[in-house]
Each structure stands twice: as C-alpha cells, then as structure tokens.
Amino acid sequence: MKAKAVVHKEFRIGRIDDRVYGAFLEHLGRAIYTGIYEPGHPAADEHGFRRDVIEMVRELNVPVTRYPGGNFVSAYNWEDGIGPKERRPVTLDYAWRTKETNEVGIDEFAAWCEAAGTELMLAVNLGSRGLDEARGLLEYCNHSGGSRWSDLRIKNGRREPYDVRLWCLGNEMDGPWQVGHKTAYEYGRIANETAKAMKAFDPTLQLVACGSSHSFMPTYPQWEADVLDECYDNVDYLSLHMYFENYEDDYLNFLAKPVILDRYIQTVSGVIDYVKAKKRSKKDIYISFDEWNVWYHCRRQDNDNFKNWDWPAAPALLEEVYNFEDVLVVGCILNTFIRHADRVRIACIAQLVNAIAPITTERGGRAFRHTIYYPYLLASRHGRGESLAVALDAPRYDAKAADDVPYIDVAAVHDQAGKTIALFVVNKHPDEEAELTVDLAGFPSARLIEHILIHHPDLKAVNSADAPDVVKPQLQNGSVVEEGRVLCRLKPRSYNLIRLSV
C-alpha cells in the first residue's frame, strides 16, 4: 500500500497547548487509595504517596490533572476532606456505591500534584450543591489569608494559597446518571452564576462549562447551544467526553472510531462559532476534552458489580487491561487532538492510575505501565510545538462507525525551539505494509533523528506486572530522508514516531 503526504512549514494549524497531554484522577475504585496513595507501602513517601507511581507520572510530564471527579464530584462535600484525618467522616459515594474515607482531600491532592510535577484542575460540585460551596472552595484554595476559609487552610498546615487557575463547573450535567442532573437551561444558569461569582474573586480564572458526555447523547448538540446561550460571556472552555469500545471485536471498525471524535470536535466548534456570532461577541471559547480513553474490556461486568455490592472502600473497579490494539486507537485519538490544536486546548486521559488508566498498581506490590502508556508518553514528550497541516493521499475503507476512513493516520508537530519535526503515524491496515512518502516543504535540510515503532504481531498482547515489556516502543530502521522527502516503511497495524532535525 502506498500513501503520500505534504507538510509545509508555513501551513500551521496552531500552537499545541501543553495541557492537551493532561490527565484525570477521580475518587473511583483504586485510583486514589492504593493507586497514588498507600501509606505503609515500601515505596510510600512521608505523606503516603507511592514514589513508584509518582516517577511514572513525572516521566509522562503531565501538565495538568483534573480532580476529584467525574461523577464523584456531583455528590461530594469538599469540606469532608480537610482538617485532621482522624476527624474526617466516612461518607458514601452515590456515583460508584463505595465508601469514601476522605483520607485524601484537596490539601493532600495538591501536595501530590506538586510531587508529581502537575498542576491542579479542580472541579466544583454543581450537582447536589452550588454556587456558595464553590465560592468557599475557591477561597480555601486561592485566598492568601484573613478570611474564614483561607484561615482554615492556614490552620490545616498550608500557608501559601494553591492558586488553582483552572476550574470545572460540574461534571456531565447532561447525563441522567448524574446526581443533580439538570436540563441545559438549568445548568447554563447555575454555571453562569457560579462563573460570575468566581470571576468576581479573580477575573483571570479559567472556567470550564459542561458540554455533552458523548456525541450520541439525545440532547447533543442542542445542549451545547443552550448552555452557551446562558454562560458564554463568563466561561472559557466547553468540556467534552468520549470513550472508545470494541465489543464487536471488529478491528477496522474500532480503528475508524476516532473519525467520530474528529466530527464531534468539528460540530461543537461550529456550535461555539454560532453562539459567538449570535451574541456578536469578540470572545473565543475553546474545547476542554477532559475525559477520553478506550473503555470496554471490563465495563459491562463492572456495571453489574457496583450496582450490587455493599459499599466497599476502594474496590477494584474499571481496571481495564489494555492490549496492543488499544495502542493504535489511543495514537489516533492523540493525533486528532494535535490536528485540532486551534480548538482543543485541554485534554485529559481518563484516568491516570488503576481505573481506565495507563498505570496499574498492586496493593502493597508492584506498579507497571500498560500498553497505552507508550503512545501517551511519546506524544507528550515529542508532540509539543506547532501543529502543521498534513495533506494526505491514502487508501480508504468504509466501516460501521464511519465511511471514507484513511488507512494512514498522520499528525505533524514542529518544535521551533528544538528545531525538530515529529510525525506521528498509525498504519491501520491489518495486512499490508505501507510506503508513506512525506514531502517536507520549507524544510530543505531535514535529516532523520530516529524512527520509533510500537508493534506486536498479536493485537491482543498485553503488559502485566510479571511481563511489563511485552508491548513497548523500539527503534526501527524504517525511514530515510532524501531531498526534502521522508520515505517511511510502516508495518501493518503499527504506531510510528518519526523524528527529524530541521
């Protein structure tokens, strides 16, 4: 199979916001307890945080981490998680039918963020609570002192404010499953009033309103239009979520699903533009795609389990075992965000540890990297800079999820400071090697640095604590540069990173 692409130095989509490589941690299953926090573990630091997990997170260079939910936040009282731990109440989480010990709250998680080298993206509860509780949390986190909530933070051991810049106004409020679910008008009103109050405290805060939970919601895309009609002037981002599944075990259909993501972003971008025009506004709103991942391996079984169990504390929940096939889909998702750098400014893989996550821990034992850790790592490490437009001519196929799907998926990033280009390329074809030629217009002195490959002959190959390196990146001799063109040989069913010095 042969394919061609053209990348031009001057044809830029936009600067990639580093926060596109963000993540998410929720009080869900073992994400927090025995995930990032496990006092008594051999690798635990003085605060109870697992150093082995922190090391893996720091390797990913996660710029921002969303917390504490997720569905959890819509019935969460943040005050339960502050002060002396022995005085904190044990509460029930209605979202996942579990006990919450509240050993980790805002102060502990902020400390973990500092240790892990990530900034805090904090969600407020607009489900069971509202504006006043959000105002109190903001004051607790960001005010220097001399008021009720800021003085309480100082009393609890943190003198300097956390200065959280990025705030989510609730979570998935369009979803009937959400505690405190609202209509678009109801939610738009409370989001707007909460945003007004928060910006009265600090007009430089960046606020994220809830968009659709996925593009198959019956209220999509009218939800976006109605919500923004109420709060456009006072928010900065619109949140979108999407998870990818392969229940049919249909490889090519699974690899076509990122096309739905592409159209989802395009549609919501159009809605944003419509509301902007309707309001005669000069202000731009961007997309925060703050939940995304592959999620289906244990989803149905988990759904049955948590509906029937008796409120356990930190149970195993949503602990997906990712395979090599998932690497290719995650690679295409990340490429889609890169290609929409002009619209998508924040994205958070959901989640980071144990629950639908690239990192898994054993209670009291080892931690290891799932297969999907690696495309996320490579994109975060080498996908920062300017997103370049890619003109692609490649064979295509039709699938149930989408028609006219290219077998080759490409994103290009120009790092002007490092004087490099990164080509992220997925060959989806199940059987055929691809010969991809990329013309590098405006980069006459390009030369190859390396070709990194993720490939395995078995689509269902997985990593585990006992065999952590079954699927991982390796150097490949599959590319050469000749006269301003890159000639790439791509294995069938492969994820590739071609790095060039320019």
PDB file of C-alpha atoms in Angstrom, residues 24-25 65-70 72-74 76 78 106 120-126 134 137 164 166-171 198 208 210 290:
ATOM      1  CA  PHE A  24      -7.632  12.850  35.326  1.00  0.00           C
ATOM      2  CA  LEU A  25      -7.844  11.274  38.786  1.00  0.00           C
ATOM      3  CA  THR A  65      -4.565  16.807  36.363  1.00  0.00           C
ATOM      4  CA  ARG A  66      -8.336  17.071  36.793  1.00  0.00           C
ATOM      5  CA  TYR A  67      -9.724  16.235  40.254  1.00  0.00           C
ATOM      6  CA  PRO A  68     -11.799  14.973  42.174  1.00  0.00           C
ATOM      7  CA  GLY A  69     -14.311  13.906  39.509  1.00  0.00           C
ATOM      8  CA  GLY A  70     -16.001  12.801  37.433  1.00  0.00           C
ATOM      9  CA  PHE A  72     -17.931  11.500  42.165  1.00  0.00           C
ATOM     10  CA  VAL A  73     -17.845  15.285  42.399  1.00  0.00           C
ATOM     11  CA  SER A  74     -21.605  15.700  41.943  1.00  0.00           C
ATOM     12  CA  TYR A  76     -19.020  15.384  47.125  1.00  0.00           C
ATOM     13  CA  TRP A  78     -15.106  19.069  49.822  1.00  0.00           C
ATOM     14  CA  ILE A 106      -7.783  18.934  48.470  1.00  0.00           C
ATOM     15  CA  LEU A 120      -4.335  21.071  39.618  1.00  0.00           C
ATOM     16  CA  MET A 121      -7.527  21.329  37.551  1.00  0.00           C
ATOM     17  CA  LEU A 122     -10.277  21.405  40.149  1.00  0.00           C
ATOM     18  CA  ALA A 123     -13.961  20.555  39.704  1.00  0.00           C
ATOM     19  CA  VAL A 124     -16.745  22.038  41.828  1.00  0.00           C
ATOM     20  CA  ASN A 125     -19.977  20.261  42.719  1.00  0.00           C
ATOM     21  CA  LEU A 126     -22.909  21.713  40.791  1.00  0.00           C
ATOM     22  CA  ALA A 134     -17.902  26.558  45.044  1.00  0.00           C
ATOM     23  CA  LEU A 137     -13.646  26.036  47.922  1.00  0.00           C
ATOM     24  CA  VAL A 164      -5.634  26.975  41.188  1.00  0.00           C
ATOM     25  CA  LEU A 166      -8.400  26.040  36.015  1.00  0.00           C
ATOM     26  CA  TRP A 167     -11.867  25.124  37.350  1.00  0.00           C
ATOM     27  CA  CYS A 168     -14.558  22.778  36.034  1.00  0.00           C
ATOM     28  CA  LEU A 169     -18.143  23.875  36.668  1.00  0.00           C
ATOM     29  CA  GLY A 170     -19.580  20.471  37.499  1.00  0.00           C
ATOM     30  CA  ASN A 171     -19.360  17.231  35.535  1.00  0.00           C
ATOM     31  CA  MET A 198     -15.761  33.061  40.858  1.00  0.00           C
ATOM     32  CA  VAL A 208     -14.855  25.074  32.019  1.00  0.00           C
ATOM     33  CA  CYS A 210     -20.053  21.086  30.781  1.00  0.00           C
ATOM     34  CA  ASP A 290     -11.213  16.330  29.733  1.00  0.00           C
TER      35      ASP A 290
END
